[in-house]
Tab-separated table of C-alpha atoms in Angstrom:
chain	number	residue	atom	x	y	z
A	186	MET	CA	-76.360	16.207	45.606
A	187	LYS	CA	-73.569	16.012	48.145
A	188	LEU	CA	-70.753	13.667	47.158
A	189	SER	CA	-68.897	11.480	49.595
A	190	LYS	CA	-65.234	12.339	49.789
A	191	GLY	CA	-63.156	10.345	47.283
A	192	LYS	CA	-66.169	8.814	45.551
A	193	LEU	CA	-67.654	9.376	42.090
A	194	PRO	CA	-71.282	9.012	41.108
A	195	LEU	CA	-72.156	5.610	39.622
A	196	SER	CA	-73.190	7.176	36.289
A	197	LEU	CA	-69.838	8.961	35.926
A	198	MET	CA	-67.949	5.795	36.863
A	199	ALA	CA	-69.919	3.836	34.246
A	200	ILE	CA	-68.967	6.407	31.586
A	201	ILE	CA	-65.285	6.231	32.534
A	202	ILE	CA	-65.275	2.407	32.564
A	203	SER	CA	-67.009	2.312	29.175
A	204	ALA	CA	-64.504	4.791	27.744
A	205	VAL	CA	-61.562	2.759	29.009
A	206	ALA	CA	-63.073	-0.463	27.661
A	207	PHE	CA	-63.789	1.153	24.279
A	208	SER	CA	-60.207	2.473	24.113
A	209	GLY	CA	-58.993	-1.032	24.891
A	210	VAL	CA	-61.025	-2.461	22.047
A	211	ILE	CA	-59.678	0.177	19.654
A	212	PHE	CA	-56.125	-0.444	20.855
A	213	THR	CA	-56.583	-4.206	20.471
A	214	GLU	CA	-57.991	-3.804	16.962
A	215	ASP	CA	-55.187	-1.399	16.023
A	216	LEU	CA	-52.641	-3.798	17.426
A	217	ARG	CA	-54.235	-6.708	15.566
A	218	PHE	CA	-54.310	-4.673	12.335
A	219	LEU	CA	-50.666	-3.655	12.719
A	220	THR	CA	-49.668	-7.235	13.537
A	221	GLU	CA	-51.533	-8.601	10.517
A	222	GLU	CA	-50.000	-5.963	8.246
A	223	LYS	CA	-46.550	-6.735	9.619
A	224	GLU	CA	-47.087	-10.457	9.034
A	225	LYS	CA	-48.307	-9.786	5.506
A	226	SER	CA	-45.274	-7.608	4.869
A	227	MET	CA	-42.973	-10.275	6.281
A	228	ARG	CA	-44.595	-12.915	4.083
A	229	LYS	CA	-44.415	-10.643	1.082
A	230	ASP	CA	-40.720	-9.925	1.606
A	231	GLU	CA	-40.074	-13.561	2.499
A	232	LEU	CA	-38.223	-12.620	5.675
A	233	ILE	CA	-35.298	-11.395	3.588
A	234	ASP	CA	-32.032	-12.903	4.736
A	235	GLU	CA	-29.686	-10.044	5.590
A	236	ASP	CA	-26.731	-12.238	4.608
A	237	LYS	CA	-27.972	-12.322	1.016
A	238	ILE	CA	-26.978	-9.611	-1.421
A	239	GLY	CA	-29.226	-7.960	-3.978
A	240	PHE	CA	-29.140	-9.532	-7.418
A	241	ASN	CA	-25.901	-8.833	-9.283
A	242	PRO	CA	-25.406	-10.760	-12.560
A	243	SER	CA	-21.637	-10.942	-12.067
A	244	GLU	CA	-21.912	-12.370	-8.548
A	245	CYS	CA	-25.147	-14.383	-8.460
A	246	GLN	CA	-25.525	-17.866	-9.900
A	247	VAL	CA	-29.191	-18.449	-10.720
A	248	MET	CA	-28.687	-22.211	-10.824
A	249	ASP	CA	-27.615	-22.299	-7.167
A	250	GLY	CA	-30.722	-22.341	-5.030
A	251	GLN	CA	-33.703	-24.350	-3.906
A	252	TRP	CA	-37.461	-24.491	-4.358
A	253	VAL	CA	-39.213	-23.385	-1.159
A	254	PHE	CA	-42.930	-23.988	-0.636
A	255	ASN	CA	-44.689	-20.700	0.108
A	256	SER	CA	-48.418	-21.159	0.709
A	257	SER	CA	-48.981	-17.402	0.952
A	258	MET	CA	-47.481	-16.739	-2.481
A	259	GLU	CA	-50.133	-16.294	-5.132
A	260	PRO	CA	-49.390	-16.830	-8.834
A	261	PRO	CA	-48.886	-13.552	-10.726
A	262	TYR	CA	-51.967	-14.266	-12.884
A	263	THR	CA	-54.580	-16.971	-13.440
A	264	GLU	CA	-56.215	-18.576	-16.442
A	265	GLN	CA	-59.135	-16.233	-15.778
A	266	THR	CA	-57.156	-12.988	-15.429
A	267	CYS	CA	-54.945	-13.562	-18.488
A	268	PRO	CA	-56.986	-13.941	-21.683
A	269	TYR	CA	-53.973	-14.923	-23.776
A	270	ILE	CA	-53.087	-18.319	-22.274
A	271	GLU	CA	-53.187	-21.014	-24.944
A	272	LYS	CA	-55.230	-24.130	-24.291
A	273	GLN	CA	-52.238	-26.450	-24.555
A	274	VAL	CA	-50.778	-25.060	-21.311
A	275	ALA	CA	-53.998	-24.232	-19.428
A	276	CYS	CA	-53.753	-27.199	-17.056
A	277	GLN	CA	-56.506	-26.255	-14.613
A	278	SER	CA	-59.012	-25.832	-17.416
A	279	HIS	CA	-58.141	-29.366	-18.464
A	280	GLY	CA	-58.855	-30.852	-15.053
A	281	ARG	CA	-55.710	-30.453	-12.960
A	282	LYS	CA	-56.976	-30.286	-9.357
A	283	ASP	CA	-53.794	-30.003	-7.260
A	284	LYS	CA	-52.481	-26.462	-6.863
A	285	ASP	CA	-49.304	-26.893	-4.845
A	286	PHE	CA	-47.256	-26.547	-8.035
A	287	LEU	CA	-48.268	-22.856	-8.055
A	288	HIS	CA	-46.707	-22.096	-4.672
A	289	TRP	CA	-43.081	-23.160	-5.059
A	290	GLU	CA	-40.628	-20.261	-5.037
A	291	TRP	CA	-37.083	-20.368	-6.382
A	292	GLN	CA	-34.739	-18.906	-3.763
A	293	LEU	CA	-31.065	-18.364	-4.509
A	294	ASP	CA	-28.431	-19.444	-2.012
A	295	ASP	CA	-26.537	-16.165	-1.740
A	296	CYS	CA	-28.635	-13.555	-3.542
A	297	THR	CA	-32.195	-12.262	-3.579
A	298	LEU	CA	-34.155	-12.472	-6.830
A	299	PRO	CA	-36.238	-9.326	-7.321
A	300	ARG	CA	-39.977	-9.674	-7.786
A	301	PHE	CA	-41.241	-9.183	-11.339
A	302	ASN	CA	-42.511	-5.595	-11.526
A	303	ALA	CA	-44.738	-5.021	-14.553
A	304	ARG	CA	-44.586	-1.228	-14.278
A	305	VAL	CA	-40.785	-1.221	-14.264
A	306	VAL	CA	-40.733	-3.510	-17.321
A	307	LEU	CA	-43.221	-1.344	-19.195
A	308	GLU	CA	-41.145	1.771	-18.527
A	309	LYS	CA	-38.035	-0.073	-19.707
A	310	LEU	CA	-39.893	-1.121	-22.874
A	311	ARG	CA	-41.293	2.337	-23.627
A	312	GLY	CA	-40.931	2.920	-27.355
A	313	LYS	CA	-39.247	-0.455	-27.840
A	314	ARG	CA	-39.745	-3.925	-29.308
A	315	MET	CA	-38.961	-7.087	-27.369
A	316	MET	CA	-39.039	-10.417	-29.177
A	317	PHE	CA	-38.863	-14.035	-28.003
A	318	VAL	CA	-37.525	-16.293	-30.758
A	319	GLY	CA	-37.616	-20.083	-30.745
A	320	ASP	CA	-39.892	-23.086	-30.255
A	321	SER	CA	-43.109	-23.858	-28.350
A	322	LEU	CA	-41.262	-23.726	-25.007
A	323	GLN	CA	-40.132	-20.228	-25.893
A	324	ARG	CA	-43.724	-19.427	-26.818
A	325	GLY	CA	-44.735	-20.582	-23.329
A	326	GLN	CA	-42.202	-18.216	-21.774
A	327	TRP	CA	-43.469	-15.396	-23.991
A	328	LEU	CA	-47.065	-16.100	-22.912
A	329	SER	CA	-45.982	-16.065	-19.274
A	330	PHE	CA	-44.180	-12.738	-19.787
A	331	VAL	CA	-47.214	-11.210	-21.481
A	332	CYS	CA	-49.557	-12.485	-18.756
A	333	MET	CA	-47.410	-10.936	-16.026
A	334	LEU	CA	-47.151	-7.698	-17.972
A	335	GLN	CA	-50.738	-7.144	-19.085
A	336	ALA	CA	-52.552	-7.233	-15.733
A	337	GLY	CA	-52.210	-3.517	-14.977
A	338	ILE	CA	-52.878	-2.270	-18.502
A	339	PRO	CA	-56.431	-1.007	-19.242
A	340	GLU	CA	-58.320	-3.111	-21.777
A	341	ASP	CA	-58.380	-0.371	-24.403
A	342	GLN	CA	-54.640	0.178	-24.047
A	343	LYS	CA	-53.470	-3.325	-25.024
A	344	PHE	CA	-53.815	-5.606	-28.033
A	345	MET	CA	-52.821	-9.038	-29.300
A	346	ASN	CA	-52.201	-9.733	-32.976
A	347	ARG	CA	-51.816	-13.348	-34.095
A	348	SER	CA	-52.556	-12.810	-37.770
A	349	THR	CA	-49.638	-14.957	-38.972
A	350	ARG	CA	-48.556	-18.434	-37.879
A	351	SER	CA	-44.936	-17.405	-37.363
A	352	LEU	CA	-45.383	-14.081	-35.529
A	353	ALA	CA	-47.541	-13.015	-32.575
A	354	VAL	CA	-47.482	-9.454	-31.215
A	355	PHE	CA	-48.696	-8.152	-27.851
A	356	GLY	CA	-48.767	-4.379	-27.568
A	357	ALA	CA	-49.085	-1.770	-24.820
A	358	LYS	CA	-50.390	1.368	-26.557
A	359	GLU	CA	-49.602	3.921	-23.855
A	360	PHE	CA	-45.974	2.821	-23.846
A	361	ASN	CA	-45.699	2.312	-27.612
A	362	ALA	CA	-44.162	-1.057	-26.761
A	363	THR	CA	-44.526	-4.578	-28.115
A	364	VAL	CA	-43.583	-8.003	-26.768
A	365	GLU	CA	-43.476	-10.427	-29.688
A	366	PHE	CA	-42.947	-14.103	-30.386
A	367	TYR	CA	-41.357	-15.400	-33.590
A	368	TRP	CA	-41.506	-19.103	-34.436
A	369	ALA	CA	-38.083	-20.542	-35.406
A	370	PRO	CA	-37.634	-23.847	-33.544
A	371	PHE	CA	-34.081	-24.435	-34.832
A	372	LEU	CA	-33.267	-20.707	-35.228
A	373	ILE	CA	-31.691	-21.767	-38.546
A	374	GLU	CA	-33.956	-22.726	-41.469
A	375	SER	CA	-35.434	-26.173	-42.003
A	376	ASN	CA	-38.068	-27.834	-44.148
A	377	SER	CA	-40.151	-28.251	-40.988
A	378	ASP	CA	-40.459	-24.654	-39.773
A	379	LEU	CA	-43.961	-24.246	-41.222
A	380	PRO	CA	-45.793	-26.429	-41.901
A	381	ILE	CA	-44.398	-28.692	-39.195
A	382	ILE	CA	-43.302	-32.193	-40.232
A	383	THR	CA	-44.136	-34.493	-37.329
A	384	ASP	CA	-41.984	-37.361	-38.615
A	385	THR	CA	-38.566	-36.272	-37.348
A	386	THR	CA	-36.764	-38.591	-39.795
A	387	LYS	CA	-38.070	-36.436	-42.661
A	388	ARG	CA	-36.916	-33.111	-41.265
A	389	ILE	CA	-33.951	-31.508	-43.039
A	390	LEU	CA	-31.870	-28.687	-41.568
A	391	HIS	CA	-30.235	-25.911	-43.567
A	392	VAL	CA	-27.384	-25.547	-41.089
A	393	ASP	CA	-25.831	-22.439	-42.666
A	394	SER	CA	-29.058	-20.641	-43.654
A	395	ILE	CA	-30.837	-18.217	-41.332
A	396	ALA	CA	-31.732	-15.122	-43.373
A	397	LYS	CA	-35.393	-16.095	-43.932
A	398	HIS	CA	-35.999	-15.970	-40.191
A	399	ALA	CA	-33.442	-13.355	-39.219
A	400	LYS	CA	-34.869	-10.616	-41.425
A	401	ASN	CA	-37.728	-10.499	-38.904
A	402	TRP	CA	-35.332	-9.792	-36.006
A	403	VAL	CA	-33.778	-6.656	-37.506
A	404	GLY	CA	-34.584	-3.501	-35.538
A	405	VAL	CA	-35.742	-5.307	-32.395
A	406	ASP	CA	-34.429	-3.739	-29.163
A	407	ILE	CA	-34.412	-6.838	-26.926
A	408	LEU	CA	-33.997	-10.321	-28.449
A	409	VAL	CA	-34.535	-13.476	-26.370
A	410	PHE	CA	-33.525	-16.710	-28.132
A	411	ASN	CA	-33.797	-20.422	-27.395
A	412	THR	CA	-33.378	-23.686	-29.290
A	413	TYR	CA	-33.006	-27.178	-27.896
A	414	VAL	CA	-35.847	-29.674	-27.785
A	415	TRP	CA	-36.314	-29.954	-31.565
A	416	TRP	CA	-32.735	-31.144	-31.903
A	417	MET	CA	-33.299	-34.030	-29.495
A	418	THR	CA	-34.706	-36.575	-31.928
A	419	GLY	CA	-32.691	-39.581	-30.779
A	420	HIS	CA	-31.235	-40.054	-34.245
A	421	LYS	CA	-28.857	-38.308	-36.624
A	422	LEU	CA	-30.119	-35.127	-38.287
A	423	LYS	CA	-30.408	-34.727	-42.039
A	424	SER	CA	-28.601	-31.540	-43.038
A	425	VAL	CA	-27.694	-29.568	-46.140
A	426	TRP	CA	-25.543	-26.494	-46.795
A	427	GLY	CA	-26.766	-23.461	-48.682
A	428	SER	CA	-29.722	-23.045	-51.004
A	429	PHE	CA	-29.222	-24.875	-54.271
A	430	SER	CA	-31.464	-25.746	-57.213
A	431	ASN	CA	-31.602	-29.369	-56.104
A	432	GLY	CA	-33.320	-28.325	-52.862
A	433	ASP	CA	-32.887	-30.837	-50.058
A	434	GLU	CA	-31.323	-33.510	-52.250
A	435	GLY	CA	-27.912	-34.743	-51.242
A	436	ASN	CA	-28.451	-34.149	-47.545
A	437	GLU	CA	-26.018	-35.633	-45.060
A	438	GLU	CA	-26.820	-37.208	-41.700
A	439	LEU	CA	-24.991	-35.471	-38.883
A	440	ASP	CA	-24.501	-36.261	-35.219
A	441	ILE	CA	-26.798	-34.128	-33.047
A	442	VAL	CA	-24.020	-32.274	-31.209
A	443	PHE	CA	-22.136	-31.530	-34.453
A	444	ALA	CA	-25.275	-30.310	-36.228
A	445	TYR	CA	-26.209	-28.178	-33.206
A	446	ARG	CA	-22.757	-26.589	-33.202
A	447	LEU	CA	-23.065	-25.714	-36.904
A	448	GLY	CA	-26.523	-24.229	-36.358
A	449	MET	CA	-25.418	-22.201	-33.328
A	450	LYS	CA	-22.381	-20.889	-35.234
A	451	THR	CA	-24.669	-19.729	-38.044
A	452	TRP	CA	-26.845	-17.917	-35.489
A	453	ALA	CA	-23.803	-16.396	-33.740
A	454	ASN	CA	-22.349	-15.170	-37.038
A	455	TRP	CA	-25.630	-13.459	-37.894
A	456	VAL	CA	-25.805	-11.762	-34.470
A	457	ASP	CA	-22.195	-10.585	-34.695
A	458	SER	CA	-22.703	-9.270	-38.245
A	459	ASN	CA	-26.076	-7.586	-37.791
A	460	ILE	CA	-26.562	-6.517	-34.176
A	461	ASP	CA	-25.330	-3.221	-32.740
A	462	PRO	CA	-24.844	-3.924	-29.006
A	463	ASN	CA	-25.390	-0.220	-28.273
A	464	LEU	CA	-28.928	-0.523	-29.611
A	465	THR	CA	-29.967	-4.132	-28.973
A	466	ARG	CA	-29.662	-6.465	-26.000
A	467	VAL	CA	-29.431	-10.190	-26.709
A	468	PHE	CA	-30.357	-13.028	-24.346
A	469	PHE	CA	-30.141	-16.788	-24.778
A	470	ILE	CA	-32.358	-19.067	-22.667
A	471	THR	CA	-30.724	-22.404	-21.878
A	472	MET	CA	-32.448	-25.751	-22.410
A	473	SER	CA	-35.795	-26.550	-20.818
A	474	PRO	CA	-35.527	-30.123	-19.485
A	475	ALA	CA	-37.984	-32.873	-20.380
A	476	HIS	CA	-38.964	-35.349	-17.657
A	477	MET	CA	-39.735	-38.504	-19.612
A	478	ARG	CA	-38.029	-41.068	-17.367
A	479	SER	CA	-39.276	-41.275	-13.774
A	480	ALA	CA	-36.372	-43.530	-12.816
A	481	ASP	CA	-34.170	-40.423	-13.155
A	482	TRP	CA	-35.560	-39.142	-9.860
A	483	GLY	CA	-35.935	-42.533	-8.178
A	484	ASN	CA	-39.592	-43.224	-8.916
A	485	GLU	CA	-39.131	-46.651	-10.484
A	486	LYS	CA	-42.871	-47.305	-10.658
A	487	GLY	CA	-43.762	-43.882	-12.034
A	488	ILE	CA	-44.910	-43.002	-15.541
A	489	LYS	CA	-42.837	-40.082	-16.782
A	490	CYS	CA	-43.976	-36.893	-14.984
A	491	TYR	CA	-47.534	-38.170	-14.543
A	492	ASN	CA	-48.988	-37.642	-11.042
A	493	GLU	CA	-45.849	-35.924	-9.748
A	494	THR	CA	-46.870	-33.194	-7.300
A	495	LYS	CA	-43.582	-32.083	-5.705
A	496	PRO	CA	-40.178	-30.985	-7.013
A	497	VAL	CA	-37.078	-33.147	-6.693
A	498	MET	CA	-35.291	-32.003	-3.537
A	499	LYS	CA	-31.901	-33.622	-4.199
A	500	ARG	CA	-29.375	-30.873	-4.854
A	501	GLY	CA	-27.844	-30.919	-8.316
A	502	HIS	CA	-30.375	-33.400	-9.696
A	503	TRP	CA	-29.791	-33.862	-13.426
A	504	GLY	CA	-31.929	-36.160	-15.518
A	505	SER	CA	-31.684	-37.694	-18.965
A	506	GLY	CA	-33.868	-34.935	-20.439
A	507	SER	CA	-31.042	-32.388	-20.520
A	508	ASN	CA	-27.883	-32.611	-22.606
A	509	LYS	CA	-24.751	-31.113	-21.041
A	510	GLN	CA	-22.852	-31.369	-24.331
A	511	LEU	CA	-25.300	-28.991	-26.013
A	512	MET	CA	-25.074	-26.705	-22.981
A	513	GLU	CA	-21.303	-26.565	-23.486
A	514	VAL	CA	-21.758	-25.810	-27.193
A	515	VAL	CA	-23.870	-22.755	-26.316
A	516	SER	CA	-21.407	-21.568	-23.689
A	517	ASN	CA	-18.322	-22.014	-25.898
A	518	ILE	CA	-19.828	-20.242	-28.911
A	519	ILE	CA	-21.305	-17.298	-26.988
A	520	GLU	CA	-18.007	-16.842	-25.135
A	521	LYS	CA	-16.257	-16.068	-28.446
A	522	MET	CA	-18.888	-13.709	-29.882
A	523	ARG	CA	-18.240	-10.025	-30.551
A	524	VAL	CA	-21.728	-9.012	-29.460
A	525	PRO	CA	-22.321	-9.654	-25.741
A	526	VAL	CA	-25.050	-12.236	-25.183
A	527	THR	CA	-26.488	-12.832	-21.727
A	528	ILE	CA	-27.054	-16.519	-21.003
A	529	VAL	CA	-30.131	-17.014	-18.814
A	530	ASN	CA	-29.598	-20.401	-17.194
A	531	ILE	CA	-33.007	-21.877	-16.397
A	532	THR	CA	-31.970	-25.529	-16.791
A	533	GLN	CA	-30.943	-26.559	-13.280
A	534	LEU	CA	-33.852	-24.856	-11.512
A	535	SER	CA	-36.257	-26.467	-14.007
A	536	GLU	CA	-34.671	-29.905	-13.612
A	537	TYR	CA	-36.172	-30.146	-10.116
A	538	ARG	CA	-39.721	-29.303	-11.277
A	539	ILE	CA	-41.022	-32.694	-12.332
A	540	ASP	CA	-44.419	-31.511	-11.030
A	541	GLY	CA	-44.769	-28.503	-13.333
A	542	HIS	CA	-45.482	-30.114	-16.717
A	543	VAL	CA	-48.863	-30.208	-18.427
A	544	SER	CA	-48.871	-34.035	-18.249
A	545	VAL	CA	-52.364	-35.220	-19.267
A	546	TYR	CA	-53.939	-31.837	-18.509
A	547	THR	CA	-53.557	-30.578	-22.034
A	548	GLU	CA	-54.804	-31.203	-25.549
A	549	THR	CA	-53.483	-32.809	-28.691
A	550	GLY	CA	-54.303	-31.743	-32.228
A	551	GLY	CA	-56.453	-28.935	-30.826
A	552	GLN	CA	-58.668	-31.374	-28.903
A	553	LYS	CA	-58.863	-32.040	-25.174
A	554	LEU	CA	-57.602	-35.451	-24.164
A	555	THR	CA	-60.466	-37.891	-23.737
A	556	ARG	CA	-60.961	-39.817	-20.507
A	557	LYS	CA	-59.492	-42.863	-22.232
A	558	GLN	CA	-56.426	-40.931	-23.352
A	559	LYS	CA	-55.901	-39.471	-19.863
A	560	ALA	CA	-55.963	-43.014	-18.521
A	561	ASN	CA	-52.990	-43.827	-20.763
A	562	PRO	CA	-50.280	-41.419	-19.509
A	563	LYS	CA	-47.477	-43.581	-20.842
A	564	ARG	CA	-48.524	-42.485	-24.314
A	565	TYR	CA	-50.282	-39.159	-23.765
A	566	ALA	CA	-48.571	-37.424	-20.805
A	567	ASP	CA	-46.726	-34.353	-22.103
A	568	CYS	CA	-43.623	-33.985	-19.930
A	569	ILE	CA	-42.009	-31.342	-22.138
A	570	HIS	CA	-44.354	-28.347	-21.937
A	571	TRP	CA	-45.194	-26.482	-18.718
A	572	CYS	CA	-48.458	-25.396	-17.102
A	573	LEU	CA	-49.268	-21.682	-16.990
A	574	PRO	CA	-49.173	-20.137	-14.526
A	575	GLY	CA	-46.156	-22.130	-13.414
A	576	VAL	CA	-42.427	-22.675	-13.907
A	577	PRO	CA	-41.975	-20.273	-16.899
A	578	ASP	CA	-43.024	-17.440	-14.555
A	579	THR	CA	-39.802	-18.093	-12.630
A	580	TRP	CA	-37.815	-18.052	-15.883
A	581	ASN	CA	-39.186	-14.572	-16.471
A	582	GLN	CA	-38.401	-13.509	-12.920
A	583	VAL	CA	-34.783	-14.434	-13.662
A	584	LEU	CA	-34.921	-12.652	-17.037
A	585	TYR	CA	-36.363	-9.594	-15.267
A	586	ALA	CA	-33.432	-9.656	-12.827
A	587	TYR	CA	-31.034	-9.446	-15.786
A	588	LEU	CA	-33.086	-6.726	-17.470
């Protein structure tokens, strides 16, 4: 067939056009893929501000920052993916429907908080013991830490031992590492450690006795302490010195701040006398605020933290659920210790999170709240403990930054 000059057969032209069109589709898809990946990467890295420095404990103040809503940020675990979450803090299982509280991210003003990296933590813990010591809020932080850590560990390579009421042990077999929780709500000894005395007027503190608890902390490589909420009874604390044959007779009622100082000094003396800083790192978690008075954040018609769905946005907000005098006691005592103790200040960032508590989405006495109880938040809303996943995950992100 003779071709006209400068012309191509229709069949050949159709092939060329199809090829060009197909290449265009591929290019468009590649471009779309690259764009999506870039967007994902940008979301993941949170459009890192070049003016911010990497986290440096001596230069970064973890209390200076703001909560930023990040809809693309997923919680590090869920109630389904972490089998260790206790029912008391499993808010979604108890009917909490809103999920915005899971997507607030704490961003520092001048520094960048590193993301929690479970693999890095496991390598750091290889052959070591880490122990959280304190009250139920400390137990919540321990649970959060375990939940963030366990996700990448095969089922047959991890275990949880809760055989005693005072000690719980999570283990990663491959790394020969444990992350433990020890129950000591005052750190010092009291008549209410176990079993718990619910009537706070009948609790008696042994302000200079700690050995019964502390013998369980010997040989631990990383110790993370807290104590606060159990001291906040609203009345003077019955206290005794030493262990005598007359038991708790002759106790004296002490002002909360004075009793707290005595208890913290007893703890500090034990740390200084028994801890080798070359072998053991010591952390102290500052107070976890309660949100029992909605007027603190301007919600005059509110009922404690009930139905709160957003953080307080006013910078420096400080409510009646945190005690600055006790904060100063901790700071002054740790400042004078021989053994270096890292203070992990979670108080200010938690003050804003009136939306993060378990509220009525919890249980009492091992039983879910009934519909009638949920309808009475003034009595039953728990504005002390925190939902998991939730705010304690950020505490552990800060702890990870120090680690």
